[in-house]
PDB file of C-alpha atoms in Angstrom:
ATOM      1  CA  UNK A   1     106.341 113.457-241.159  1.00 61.00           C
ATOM      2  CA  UNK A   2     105.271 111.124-238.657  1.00 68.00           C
ATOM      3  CA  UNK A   3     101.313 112.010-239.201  1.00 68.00           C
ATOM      4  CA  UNK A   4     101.960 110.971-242.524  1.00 67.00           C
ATOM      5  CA  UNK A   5     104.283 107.879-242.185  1.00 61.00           C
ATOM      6  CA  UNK A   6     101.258 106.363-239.742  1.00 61.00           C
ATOM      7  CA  UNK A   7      98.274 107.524-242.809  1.00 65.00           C
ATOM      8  CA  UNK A   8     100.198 105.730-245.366  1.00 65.00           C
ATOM      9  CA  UNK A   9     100.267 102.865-242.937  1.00 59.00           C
ATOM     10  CA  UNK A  10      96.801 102.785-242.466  1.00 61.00           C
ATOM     11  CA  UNK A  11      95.718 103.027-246.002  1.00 64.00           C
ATOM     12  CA  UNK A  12      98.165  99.777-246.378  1.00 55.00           C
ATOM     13  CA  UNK A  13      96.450  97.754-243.960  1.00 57.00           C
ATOM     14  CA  UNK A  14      93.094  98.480-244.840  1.00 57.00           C
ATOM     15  CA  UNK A  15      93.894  97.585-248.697  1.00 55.00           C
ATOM     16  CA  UNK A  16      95.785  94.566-247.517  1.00 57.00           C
ATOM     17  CA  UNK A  17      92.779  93.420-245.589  1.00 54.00           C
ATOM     18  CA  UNK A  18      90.394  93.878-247.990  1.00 50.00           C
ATOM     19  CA  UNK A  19      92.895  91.716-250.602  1.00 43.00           C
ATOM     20  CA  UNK A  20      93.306  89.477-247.537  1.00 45.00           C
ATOM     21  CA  UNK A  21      89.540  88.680-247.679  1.00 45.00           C
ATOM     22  CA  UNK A  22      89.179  88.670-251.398  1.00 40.00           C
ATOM     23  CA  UNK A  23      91.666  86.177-251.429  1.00 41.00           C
ATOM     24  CA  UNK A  24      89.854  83.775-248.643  1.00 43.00           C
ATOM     25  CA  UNK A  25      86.255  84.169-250.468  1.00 43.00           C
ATOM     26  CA  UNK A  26      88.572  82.805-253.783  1.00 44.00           C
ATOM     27  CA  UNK A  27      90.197  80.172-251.845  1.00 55.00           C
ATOM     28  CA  UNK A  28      86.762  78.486-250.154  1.00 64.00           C
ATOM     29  CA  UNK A  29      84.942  78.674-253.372  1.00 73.00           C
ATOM     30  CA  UNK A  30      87.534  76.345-254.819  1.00 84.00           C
ATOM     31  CA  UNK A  31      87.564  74.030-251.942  1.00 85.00           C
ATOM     32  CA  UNK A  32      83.903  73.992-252.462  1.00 93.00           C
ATOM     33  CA  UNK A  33      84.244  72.942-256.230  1.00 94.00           C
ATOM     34  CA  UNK A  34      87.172  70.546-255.335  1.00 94.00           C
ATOM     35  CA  UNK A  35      85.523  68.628-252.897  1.00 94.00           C
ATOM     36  CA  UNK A  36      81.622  68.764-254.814  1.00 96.00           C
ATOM     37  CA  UNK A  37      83.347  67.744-257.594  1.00 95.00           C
ATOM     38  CA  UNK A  38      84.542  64.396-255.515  1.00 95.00           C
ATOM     39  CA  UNK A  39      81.284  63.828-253.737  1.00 96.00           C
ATOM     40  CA  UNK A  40      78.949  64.239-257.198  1.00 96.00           C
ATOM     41  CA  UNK A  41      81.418  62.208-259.229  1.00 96.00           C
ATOM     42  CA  UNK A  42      79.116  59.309-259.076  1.00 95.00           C
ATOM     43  CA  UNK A  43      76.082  61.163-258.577  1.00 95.00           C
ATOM     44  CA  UNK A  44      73.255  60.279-261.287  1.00 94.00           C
ATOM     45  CA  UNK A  45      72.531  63.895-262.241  1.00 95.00           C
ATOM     46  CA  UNK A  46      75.828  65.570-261.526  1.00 94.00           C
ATOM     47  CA  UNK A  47      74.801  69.249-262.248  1.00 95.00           C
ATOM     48  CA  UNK A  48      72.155  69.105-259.372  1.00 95.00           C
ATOM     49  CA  UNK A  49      74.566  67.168-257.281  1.00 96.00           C
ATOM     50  CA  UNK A  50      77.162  69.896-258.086  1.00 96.00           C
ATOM     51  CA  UNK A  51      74.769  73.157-257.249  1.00 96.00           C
ATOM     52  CA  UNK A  52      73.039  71.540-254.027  1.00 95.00           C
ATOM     53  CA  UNK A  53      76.929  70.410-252.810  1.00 96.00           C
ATOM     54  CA  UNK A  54      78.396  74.188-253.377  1.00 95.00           C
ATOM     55  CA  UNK A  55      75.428  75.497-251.884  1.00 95.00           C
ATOM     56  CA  UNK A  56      75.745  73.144-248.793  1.00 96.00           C
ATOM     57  CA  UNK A  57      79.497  74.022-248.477  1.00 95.00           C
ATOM     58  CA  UNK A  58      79.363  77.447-248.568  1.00 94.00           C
ATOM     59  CA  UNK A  59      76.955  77.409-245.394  1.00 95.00           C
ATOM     60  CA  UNK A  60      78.705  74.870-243.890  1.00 95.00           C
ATOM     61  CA  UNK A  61      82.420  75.242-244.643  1.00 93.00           C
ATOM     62  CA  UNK A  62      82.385  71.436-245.330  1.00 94.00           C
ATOM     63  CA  UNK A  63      81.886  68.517-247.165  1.00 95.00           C
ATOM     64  CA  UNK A  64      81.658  64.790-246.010  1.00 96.00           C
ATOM     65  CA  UNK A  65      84.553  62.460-247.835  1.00 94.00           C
ATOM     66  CA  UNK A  66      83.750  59.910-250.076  1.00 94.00           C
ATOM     67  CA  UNK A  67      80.775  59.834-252.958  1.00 93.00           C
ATOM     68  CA  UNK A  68      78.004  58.951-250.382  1.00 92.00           C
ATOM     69  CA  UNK A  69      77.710  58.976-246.785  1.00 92.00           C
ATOM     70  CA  UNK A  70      80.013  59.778-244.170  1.00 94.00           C
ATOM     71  CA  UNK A  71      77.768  63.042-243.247  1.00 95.00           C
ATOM     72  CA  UNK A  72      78.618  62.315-239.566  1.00 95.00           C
ATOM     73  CA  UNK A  73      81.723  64.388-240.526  1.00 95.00           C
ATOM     74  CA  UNK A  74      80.170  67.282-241.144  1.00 95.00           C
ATOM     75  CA  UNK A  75      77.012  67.802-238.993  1.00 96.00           C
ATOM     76  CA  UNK A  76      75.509  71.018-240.268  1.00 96.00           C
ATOM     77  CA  UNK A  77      75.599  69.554-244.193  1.00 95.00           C
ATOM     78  CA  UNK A  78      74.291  66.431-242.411  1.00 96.00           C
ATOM     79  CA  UNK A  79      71.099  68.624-241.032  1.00 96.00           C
ATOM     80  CA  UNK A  80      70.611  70.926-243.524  1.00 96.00           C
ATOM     81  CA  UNK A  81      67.107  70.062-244.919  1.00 95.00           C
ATOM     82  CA  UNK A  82      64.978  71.120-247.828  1.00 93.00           C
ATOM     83  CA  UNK A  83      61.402  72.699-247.358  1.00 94.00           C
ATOM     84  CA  UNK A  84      59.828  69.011-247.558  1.00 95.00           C
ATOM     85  CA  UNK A  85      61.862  68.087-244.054  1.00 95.00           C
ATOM     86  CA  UNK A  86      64.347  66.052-246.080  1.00 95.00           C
ATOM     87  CA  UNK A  87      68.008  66.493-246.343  1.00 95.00           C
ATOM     88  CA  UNK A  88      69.195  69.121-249.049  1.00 94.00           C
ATOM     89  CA  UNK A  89      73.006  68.250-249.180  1.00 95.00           C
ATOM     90  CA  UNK A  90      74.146  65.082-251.207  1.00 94.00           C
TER      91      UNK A  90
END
């Protein structure tokens, strides 16, 4: 009885990690579009603004406030560069 009490326990944990992390992958890829979607609003060509930002924030975990600028918030979107040496996050 008690072999089988501490299975079933086990099998719940490890599905309610696996939700658990399902859940935080969901949750960060919204924050992502949330905050992109603030940052590119002014942007000229929005879509590239848009893919470079989520691509930026999903390394990072961050996004700088505002439209432009203000990258000293977030220092590894600040350094991230391209493969011309310039900076890849809007």
């Amino acid at each position: 009885m008690k072999l089988g009490f501490a299975a079933l326990l086990l099998v719940c944990l490890l599905l309610t990690s696996s939700l658990f992390e399902v859940t935080i992958a969901a949750s960060d890829a919204e924050l992502c579009d949330s905050k992109c979607g603030k940052r590119c609003s002014k942007a000229g060509v929005q879509d590239r603004c848009l893919r470079f930002c989520g691509i930026c924030c999903d390394k990072c975990k961050c996004v700088p406030s505002g439209t432009y600028g203000n990258k000293h918030e977030c220092p590894c979107y600040r350094d991230l560069k391209n493969s011309k040496g310039k900076p890849k996050c809007p």
